[in-house]
Amino acid sequence: MNVNKHHEQQDQGGDEAQVSTGATTEPAGMPDSAIPELVIISGMSGAGRSTAAKCLEDLGWFVVDNLPPALIPTMVELGARSQGNVARIAVVVDVRGRRFFDNLRESLADLDQRGVTRRIVFLESSDDALVRRFESVRRPHPLQGDGRIVDGIAAERELLRELRGDADLVIDTSSLNVHELRAKMDAQFAGEEEPELRATVMSFGFKYGLPVDADLVADMRFLPNPHWVPELRPFTGLNEEVSAYVFNQPGAKEFLDRYAELLRLIAAGYRREGKRYVTVAIGCTGGKHRSVAMSEKLAARLAAEGVETVVVHRDMGRE
């Protein structure tokens, strides 16, 4: 994988409960200036929740690992009473049963009524990658019971399906190492001021599979493939000659203009809905020429319009 600013990770699911609190939630309103910013980290066991949480901790967030969802409003209340000492809270939540979602829905509704700025980060990974991670540390999946690891993974994936759909940011860690996930988290959360919208523009090859964390997918296989031009084949879409070849083809510039216009419309809707992250995947056959060239141009368009943009070339160099 070749990355122009970054992507994801691996981390085994050592997500043991570490922090608890006996405080009770009071319905009284909190001063607007005192309400902490909240990030909820969840996802598949073994997909990297602990590493993502550690990254936020290193960025100055107050991190609570495996807090029961019903206690999240309590945690925010305690942060609000800290007189600004706890301005950003990250909570790692773990799924163990159906009641988890009922409690989480109630807590999120409570937070919305209080005007709390909250985001959900979901760590995703393929079944094969998760099995390898659990087997490498010789640990059972928390939901496998008397069955196999794959049974536990399937049960957890089904329980988390709704939460994944509600997530503001989905990170696929299937092919990533720890450093790549930390870079991805840094790209999304580092900095003093939060931008209105952050975008990841990802090139990929269809022959390697669709990116599971993509919000939008576009197909560049309607353009002639530079792979069949001998003098261009060794290069990538980062090469000026390859890019010029791609954008001299009928429809390439028109696609860029119209897709950028479509993304402006979508971005405005995301902002209205409070969604701060979007992953736009641009694919071609191998993820080397057409998708790379188009991703670079599209990312430049988004950046010029004030969208903080990260470019990832997932499959460049795999051939």
XYZ file of C-alpha atoms in Angstrom:
319
model
C 0.000 0.000 0.000
C 1.300 3.446 -0.913
C 0.015 6.307 1.202
C 0.270 10.038 0.496
C -0.950 10.854 3.943
C -2.449 7.948 5.604
C -4.689 5.119 6.540
C -5.236 2.449 9.071
C -3.973 -0.355 11.376
C -3.901 -3.579 13.224
C -4.238 -4.093 16.931
C -5.299 -7.090 18.900
C -8.399 -6.599 20.960
C -6.902 -6.289 24.446
C -9.742 -3.996 25.418
C -10.202 -4.735 29.106
C -12.355 -2.445 31.258
C -10.079 -0.015 33.058
C -12.133 2.923 34.307
C -15.373 3.021 36.200
C -17.321 5.710 38.004
C -20.055 5.637 40.573
C -21.348 9.124 39.860
C -24.967 9.622 38.897
C -26.199 11.666 35.977
C -28.139 14.797 36.803
C -30.515 16.148 34.183
C -29.611 19.714 34.943
C -28.248 21.643 31.979
C -24.551 22.288 31.592
C -22.926 25.586 30.586
C -22.277 25.513 26.831
C -18.661 26.513 27.258
C -18.067 23.630 29.688
C -19.533 20.760 27.671
C -16.662 18.476 26.591
C -16.262 17.254 23.031
C -16.968 13.518 22.862
C -15.696 10.713 20.615
C -17.098 7.198 20.965
C -14.722 4.490 19.722
C -16.227 1.119 18.899
C -15.962 -1.612 16.303
C -14.835 -5.179 15.875
C -12.769 -6.837 18.582
C -9.209 -7.031 17.302
C -9.685 -4.217 14.787
C -7.648 -1.660 16.715
C -9.867 0.052 19.281
C -7.105 0.161 21.884
C -4.587 1.668 19.479
C -7.075 4.299 18.316
C -7.828 5.190 21.939
C -4.128 5.397 22.793
C -3.590 7.749 19.870
C -6.291 10.122 21.141
C -4.803 9.910 24.611
C -1.452 10.989 23.189
C -3.238 13.918 21.523
C -4.490 15.106 24.911
C -7.912 13.486 25.070
C -9.223 12.047 28.339
C -9.782 8.378 27.441
C -12.057 5.933 29.238
C -11.731 2.307 28.098
C -14.865 0.124 27.941
C -17.214 2.408 29.791
C -20.774 0.979 29.834
C -22.886 3.035 27.396
C -25.370 3.981 30.122
C -22.572 5.854 31.930
C -21.467 7.995 28.980
C -23.717 10.968 29.932
C -22.315 10.695 33.469
C -18.787 10.910 32.108
C -19.677 13.998 30.070
C -21.316 15.546 33.148
C -18.158 15.007 35.184
C -16.103 16.563 32.391
C -18.401 19.593 32.337
C -17.806 20.069 36.051
C -14.029 20.063 35.616
C -13.988 23.793 34.790
C -12.374 23.200 31.419
C -9.757 20.705 32.594
C -11.465 17.905 30.646
C -12.415 19.456 27.301
C -12.228 16.335 25.122
C -13.362 12.860 26.111
C -12.931 9.612 24.183
C -14.908 6.570 25.301
C -14.213 3.023 24.106
C -17.387 0.923 24.135
C -17.436 -2.848 23.788
C -20.391 -4.945 22.638
C -21.445 -7.968 24.693
C -25.181 -8.183 24.088
C -28.366 -6.671 22.710
C -28.917 -4.468 25.765
C -25.741 -2.635 24.756
C -27.582 -0.944 21.888
C -30.615 0.027 23.936
C -28.352 1.704 26.492
C -26.282 3.350 23.779
C -29.342 4.753 21.982
C -30.654 6.187 25.245
C -27.287 7.721 26.041
C -26.904 9.259 22.564
C -30.413 10.736 22.767
C -29.537 12.214 26.159
C -26.324 13.712 24.767
C -28.176 15.220 21.798
C -30.644 16.912 24.130
C -27.754 18.401 26.080
C -26.142 19.761 22.905
C -23.008 17.636 23.240
C -20.784 17.475 20.150
C -20.228 13.744 19.730
C -18.790 11.541 17.002
C -18.625 7.786 16.533
C -15.440 6.169 15.204
C -15.916 2.561 14.071
C -12.933 0.222 13.629
C -13.593 -2.390 10.929
C -11.554 -5.325 9.621
C -11.996 -8.363 7.409
C -12.795 -11.761 8.898
C -9.474 -13.173 7.661
C -7.469 -10.416 9.320
C -9.356 -10.764 12.605
C -8.875 -14.524 12.683
C -5.127 -14.095 12.107
C -4.885 -11.576 14.931
C -6.733 -13.722 17.457
C -4.771 -16.811 16.482
C -1.447 -14.969 16.711
C -2.055 -14.169 20.393
C -3.915 -17.427 21.099
C -6.935 -15.698 22.553
C -10.604 -16.564 22.029
C -13.020 -14.070 20.547
C -15.164 -12.612 23.377
C -18.389 -13.786 21.699
C -17.366 -17.191 20.344
C -18.479 -19.203 23.397
C -17.970 -22.886 22.653
C -17.731 -22.221 18.903
C -14.932 -21.084 16.630
C -13.355 -17.645 16.303
C -15.284 -17.078 13.079
C -18.538 -17.721 14.957
C -17.707 -14.996 17.455
C -16.741 -12.599 14.670
C -20.020 -13.249 12.828
C -22.058 -12.701 16.000
C -20.248 -9.457 16.794
C -20.537 -8.167 13.233
C -24.302 -8.702 13.318
C -24.652 -6.949 16.682
C -22.591 -3.994 15.462
C -24.283 -3.605 12.075
C -26.543 -0.722 13.143
C -23.777 1.119 14.994
C -21.511 0.855 11.962
C -24.209 2.498 9.860
C -24.451 5.390 12.325
C -20.687 5.941 12.535
C -19.212 9.293 11.502
C -15.865 7.704 10.628
C -15.260 4.071 9.594
C -11.650 2.894 9.502
C -10.797 -0.413 7.841
C -7.664 -1.844 9.450
C -7.480 -5.109 7.470
C -4.147 -4.418 5.767
C -2.718 -1.824 8.124
C -0.141 -1.785 10.857
C -0.163 0.133 14.126
C 1.770 3.091 12.730
C -0.620 3.506 9.811
C -3.641 3.583 12.103
C -1.993 6.133 14.352
C -1.236 8.278 11.291
C -4.883 8.010 10.233
C -6.106 9.058 13.677
C -3.584 11.900 13.773
C -4.786 13.121 10.386
C -8.388 13.184 11.601
C -7.996 14.495 15.162
C -4.710 16.403 15.501
C -4.768 20.184 15.397
C -6.183 22.901 17.562
C -9.269 23.651 15.508
C -11.697 21.120 14.066
C -12.397 21.731 10.358
C -15.924 21.638 9.028
C -15.299 18.552 6.932
C -12.396 16.184 6.399
C -12.145 14.004 3.331
C -10.049 10.981 2.473
C -9.691 10.437 -1.272
C -8.572 6.848 -1.831
C -7.445 5.243 -5.070
C -7.834 1.470 -5.262
C -7.846 -1.482 -7.646
C -11.082 -3.383 -8.185
C -9.115 -6.612 -8.559
C -8.065 -6.233 -4.905
C -11.606 -5.617 -3.663
C -13.727 -2.623 -2.720
C -12.622 -0.514 0.278
C -15.052 -1.409 3.060
C -14.730 2.022 4.673
C -15.691 4.001 1.548
C -18.704 6.318 1.721
C -18.681 6.934 -2.045
C -17.182 4.850 -4.860
C -16.443 5.919 -8.451
C -15.203 3.700 -11.297
C -12.500 4.947 -13.700
C -12.574 1.855 -15.921
C -14.534 3.804 -18.513
C -11.213 5.439 -19.473
C -8.504 3.755 -21.603
C -5.934 1.989 -19.458
C -2.346 3.366 -19.583
C -1.216 -0.163 -18.732
C -1.545 -0.976 -22.429
C 0.758 1.882 -23.445
C 4.270 0.369 -23.176
C 6.059 3.617 -22.361
C 3.555 4.432 -19.573
C 3.107 0.968 -18.053
C 6.039 1.161 -15.579
C 4.832 4.455 -14.112
C 1.903 5.395 -11.874
C -0.794 8.047 -11.921
C 1.560 10.303 -9.959
C 3.683 10.586 -13.079
C 2.972 13.707 -15.130
C 2.903 11.834 -18.444
C 0.438 9.254 -17.124
C -1.806 11.944 -15.669
C -1.739 13.887 -18.942
C -2.643 10.726 -20.865
C -5.594 10.023 -18.545
C -6.991 13.551 -18.699
C -6.612 13.784 -22.464
C -9.104 10.943 -22.849
C -12.735 11.802 -23.716
C -14.825 12.146 -20.593
C -12.001 12.436 -18.041
C -12.129 16.193 -17.489
C -15.927 16.166 -17.680
C -16.054 13.491 -15.002
C -13.722 15.468 -12.740
C -15.807 18.637 -13.111
C -19.159 16.947 -12.562
C -18.038 14.675 -9.754
C -16.460 17.613 -7.935
C -19.756 19.449 -8.322
C -21.636 16.446 -6.957
C -19.263 16.252 -3.983
C -19.918 19.929 -3.216
C -23.614 19.112 -2.978
C -22.980 16.044 -0.820
C -20.496 17.895 1.396
C -23.047 20.609 2.108
C -25.518 17.929 3.187
C -22.924 16.202 5.366
C -22.197 19.483 7.118
C -25.897 20.084 7.765
C -26.181 16.589 9.226
C -23.086 17.052 11.389
C -21.005 14.453 9.534
C -17.376 15.523 9.608
C -15.632 12.767 7.671
C -16.085 11.301 4.205
C -14.064 8.696 2.332
C -14.268 8.946 -1.457
C -12.899 5.865 -3.224
C -11.776 6.102 -6.856
C -11.151 2.748 -8.511
C -9.633 1.304 -11.660
C -8.478 -2.200 -12.497
C -5.215 -2.301 -10.559
C -5.203 0.965 -8.617
C -2.027 2.158 -10.321
C -2.789 4.588 -13.162
C -6.277 5.990 -13.758
C -7.583 5.963 -10.195
C -4.366 7.481 -8.846
C -4.368 10.320 -11.380
C -8.044 11.077 -10.796
C -7.685 10.914 -6.999
C -4.876 13.455 -7.046
C -6.877 15.914 -9.152
C -10.050 15.424 -7.144
C -8.231 15.886 -3.839
C -6.730 19.123 -5.137
C -10.219 20.369 -6.066
C -11.579 19.565 -2.606
C -8.621 21.191 -0.865
C -9.056 24.338 -2.966
C -12.655 24.535 -1.719
C -11.642 24.434 1.941
C -12.073 20.711 2.626
C -9.151 19.273 4.585
C -8.138 16.364 2.387
C -5.923 13.307 2.797
C -4.916 11.244 -0.255
C -4.424 7.481 0.110
C -3.253 5.203 -2.727
C -4.255 1.859 -1.273
C -3.028 -0.502 -3.977
C -0.304 1.407 -5.752
C 2.806 -0.767 -5.769
C 0.977 -4.077 -5.229
C 1.322 -5.268 -8.810
